XYZ file of N, CA and C in Angstrom:
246
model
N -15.352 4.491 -5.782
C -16.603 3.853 -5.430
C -16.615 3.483 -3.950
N -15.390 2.956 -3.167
C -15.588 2.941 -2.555
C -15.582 3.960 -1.126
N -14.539 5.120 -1.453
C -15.174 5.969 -0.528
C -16.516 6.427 -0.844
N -17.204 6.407 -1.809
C -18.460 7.330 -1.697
C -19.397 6.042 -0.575
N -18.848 4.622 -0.693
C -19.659 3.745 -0.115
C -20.016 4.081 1.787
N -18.348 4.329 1.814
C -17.896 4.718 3.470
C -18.665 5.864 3.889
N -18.537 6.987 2.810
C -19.316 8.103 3.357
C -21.049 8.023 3.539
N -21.264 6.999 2.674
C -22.544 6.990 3.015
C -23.058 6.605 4.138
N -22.034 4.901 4.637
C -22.345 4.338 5.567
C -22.326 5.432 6.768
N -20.899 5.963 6.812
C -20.866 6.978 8.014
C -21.831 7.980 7.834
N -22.504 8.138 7.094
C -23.669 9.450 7.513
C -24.551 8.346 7.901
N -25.071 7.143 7.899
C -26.229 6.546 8.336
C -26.053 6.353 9.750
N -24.331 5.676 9.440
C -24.515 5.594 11.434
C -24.710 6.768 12.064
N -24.278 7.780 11.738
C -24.503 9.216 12.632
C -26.151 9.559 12.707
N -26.660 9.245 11.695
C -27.922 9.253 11.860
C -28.339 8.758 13.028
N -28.120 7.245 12.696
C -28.653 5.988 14.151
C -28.223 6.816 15.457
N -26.469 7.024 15.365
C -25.925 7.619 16.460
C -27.380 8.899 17.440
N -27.594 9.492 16.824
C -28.963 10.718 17.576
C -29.883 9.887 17.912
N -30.505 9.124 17.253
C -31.610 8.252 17.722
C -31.362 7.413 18.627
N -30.332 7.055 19.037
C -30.019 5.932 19.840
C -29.897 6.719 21.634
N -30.132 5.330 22.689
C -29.406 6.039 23.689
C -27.976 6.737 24.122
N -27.501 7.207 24.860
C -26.247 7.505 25.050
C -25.374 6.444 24.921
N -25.586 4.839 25.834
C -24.868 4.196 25.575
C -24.257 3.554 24.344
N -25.601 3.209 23.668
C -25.295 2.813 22.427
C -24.433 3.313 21.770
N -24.818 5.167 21.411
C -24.384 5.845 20.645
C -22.539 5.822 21.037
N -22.593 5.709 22.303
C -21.215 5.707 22.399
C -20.580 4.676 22.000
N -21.068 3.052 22.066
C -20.616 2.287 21.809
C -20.310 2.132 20.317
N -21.241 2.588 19.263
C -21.235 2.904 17.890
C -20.354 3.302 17.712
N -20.018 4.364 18.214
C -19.525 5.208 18.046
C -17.849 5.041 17.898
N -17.841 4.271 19.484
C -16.367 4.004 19.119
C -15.695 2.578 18.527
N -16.956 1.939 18.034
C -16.949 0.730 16.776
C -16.409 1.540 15.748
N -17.026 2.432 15.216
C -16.669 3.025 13.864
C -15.370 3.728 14.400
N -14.801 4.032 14.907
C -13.816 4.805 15.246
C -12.251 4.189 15.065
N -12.696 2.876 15.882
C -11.743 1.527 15.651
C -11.459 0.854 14.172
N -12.977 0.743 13.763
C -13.062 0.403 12.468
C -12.186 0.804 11.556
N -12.524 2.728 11.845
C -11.374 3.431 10.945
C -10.215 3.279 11.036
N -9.609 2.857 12.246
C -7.892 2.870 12.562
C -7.446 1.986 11.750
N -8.375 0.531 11.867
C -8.387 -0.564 11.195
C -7.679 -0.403 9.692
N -8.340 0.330 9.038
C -8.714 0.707 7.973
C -7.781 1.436 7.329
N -7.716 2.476 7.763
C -5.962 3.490 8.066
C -4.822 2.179 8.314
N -4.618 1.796 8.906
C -3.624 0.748 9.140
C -3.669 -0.240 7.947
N -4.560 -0.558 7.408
C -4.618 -1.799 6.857
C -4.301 -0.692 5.162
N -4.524 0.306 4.571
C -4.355 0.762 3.617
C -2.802 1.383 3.525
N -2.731 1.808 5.044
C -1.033 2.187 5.338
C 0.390 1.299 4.906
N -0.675 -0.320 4.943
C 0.216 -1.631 5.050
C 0.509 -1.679 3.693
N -0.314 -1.546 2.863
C -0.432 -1.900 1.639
C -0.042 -0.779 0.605
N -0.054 0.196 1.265
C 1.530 1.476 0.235
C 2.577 0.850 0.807
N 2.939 0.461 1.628
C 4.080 0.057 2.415
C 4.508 -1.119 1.591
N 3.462 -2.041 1.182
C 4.221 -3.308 0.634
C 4.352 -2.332 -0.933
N 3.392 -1.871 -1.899
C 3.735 -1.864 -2.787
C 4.691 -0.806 -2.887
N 5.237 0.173 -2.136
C 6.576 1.026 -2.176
C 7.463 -0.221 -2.482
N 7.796 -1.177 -1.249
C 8.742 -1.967 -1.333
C 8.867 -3.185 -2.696
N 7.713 -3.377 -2.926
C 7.706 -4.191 -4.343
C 8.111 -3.227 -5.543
N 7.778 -2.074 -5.440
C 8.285 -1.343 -6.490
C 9.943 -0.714 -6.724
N 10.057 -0.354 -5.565
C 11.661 -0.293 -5.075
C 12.581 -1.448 -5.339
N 12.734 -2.421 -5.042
C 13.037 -4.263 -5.424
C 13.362 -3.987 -6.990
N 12.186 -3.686 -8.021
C 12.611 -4.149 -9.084
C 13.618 -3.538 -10.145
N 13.969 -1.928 -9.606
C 14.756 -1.138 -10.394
C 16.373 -2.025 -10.281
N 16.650 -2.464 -9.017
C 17.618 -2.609 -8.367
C 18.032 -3.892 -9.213
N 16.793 -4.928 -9.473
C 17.161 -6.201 -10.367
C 17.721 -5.486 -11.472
N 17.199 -4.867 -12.046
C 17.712 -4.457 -13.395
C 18.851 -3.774 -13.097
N 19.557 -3.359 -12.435
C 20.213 -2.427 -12.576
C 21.401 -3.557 -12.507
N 21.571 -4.576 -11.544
C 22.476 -5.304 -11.693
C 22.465 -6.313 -12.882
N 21.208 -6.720 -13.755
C 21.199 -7.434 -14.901
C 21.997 -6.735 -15.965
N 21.839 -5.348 -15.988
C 22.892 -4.401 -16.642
C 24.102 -4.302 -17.040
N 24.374 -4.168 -15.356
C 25.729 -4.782 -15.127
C 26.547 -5.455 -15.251
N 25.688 -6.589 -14.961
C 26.335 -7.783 -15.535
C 26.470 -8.115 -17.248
N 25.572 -7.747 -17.954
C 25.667 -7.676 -18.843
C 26.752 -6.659 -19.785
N 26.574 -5.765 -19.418
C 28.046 -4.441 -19.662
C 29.050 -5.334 -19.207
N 29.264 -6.017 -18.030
C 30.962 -7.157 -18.072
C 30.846 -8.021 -18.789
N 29.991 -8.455 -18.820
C 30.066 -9.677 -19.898
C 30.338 -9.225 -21.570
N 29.792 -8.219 -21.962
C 30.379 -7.618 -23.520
C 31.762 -7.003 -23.201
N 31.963 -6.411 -21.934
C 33.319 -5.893 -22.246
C 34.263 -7.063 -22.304
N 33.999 -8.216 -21.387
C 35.149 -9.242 -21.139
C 35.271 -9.969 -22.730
N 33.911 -10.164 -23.360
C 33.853 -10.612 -24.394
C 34.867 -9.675 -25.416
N 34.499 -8.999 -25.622
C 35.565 -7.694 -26.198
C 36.885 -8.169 -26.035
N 37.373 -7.588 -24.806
C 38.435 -8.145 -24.071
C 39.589 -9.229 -25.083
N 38.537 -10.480 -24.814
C 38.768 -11.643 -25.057
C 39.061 -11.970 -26.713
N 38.479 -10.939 -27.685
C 38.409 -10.805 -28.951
C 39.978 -10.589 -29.339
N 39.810 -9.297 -28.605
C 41.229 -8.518 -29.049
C 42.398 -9.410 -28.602
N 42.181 -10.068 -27.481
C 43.531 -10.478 -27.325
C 43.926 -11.818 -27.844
N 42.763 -12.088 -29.265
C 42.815 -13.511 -29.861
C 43.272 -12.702 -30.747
């Protein structure tokens, strides 16, 4: 939904963009341009965090595991040598 929103907007400004003077159009122009970097950056940030939130949680488990596998073996362990 929301790219179809962006694409719309950007065909309106391009619209305005022809109708307008040169200056304007340039100035529009490189509003939306910035906008996009914005935008790119700010969606870039946010694979970035959720890679790292997703990466984080295998790693918990993997040592809860662990710990758990020593703890039955020691328990074990501890059986046999009663």
């Amino acid at each position: 939904m929301y790219v179809i929103l962006a694409t719309i907007a950007t065909a309106a400004a391009l619209f305005l963009l022809t109708m307008l003077s040169f200056e304007l159009a340039l100035l529009l122009a490189v509003s939306l341009i910035i906008g996009f970097l914005f935008q790119i950056l700010y969606v870039l940030n946010t694979i970035s965090y959720t890679i790292q939130f997703k990466k984080g949680e295998p790693e918990k488990d993997k040592v809860k595991q662990a710990y758990k596998q020593y703890m039955e073996e020691k328990r074990r362990r501890d059986q046999r040598e009663e």
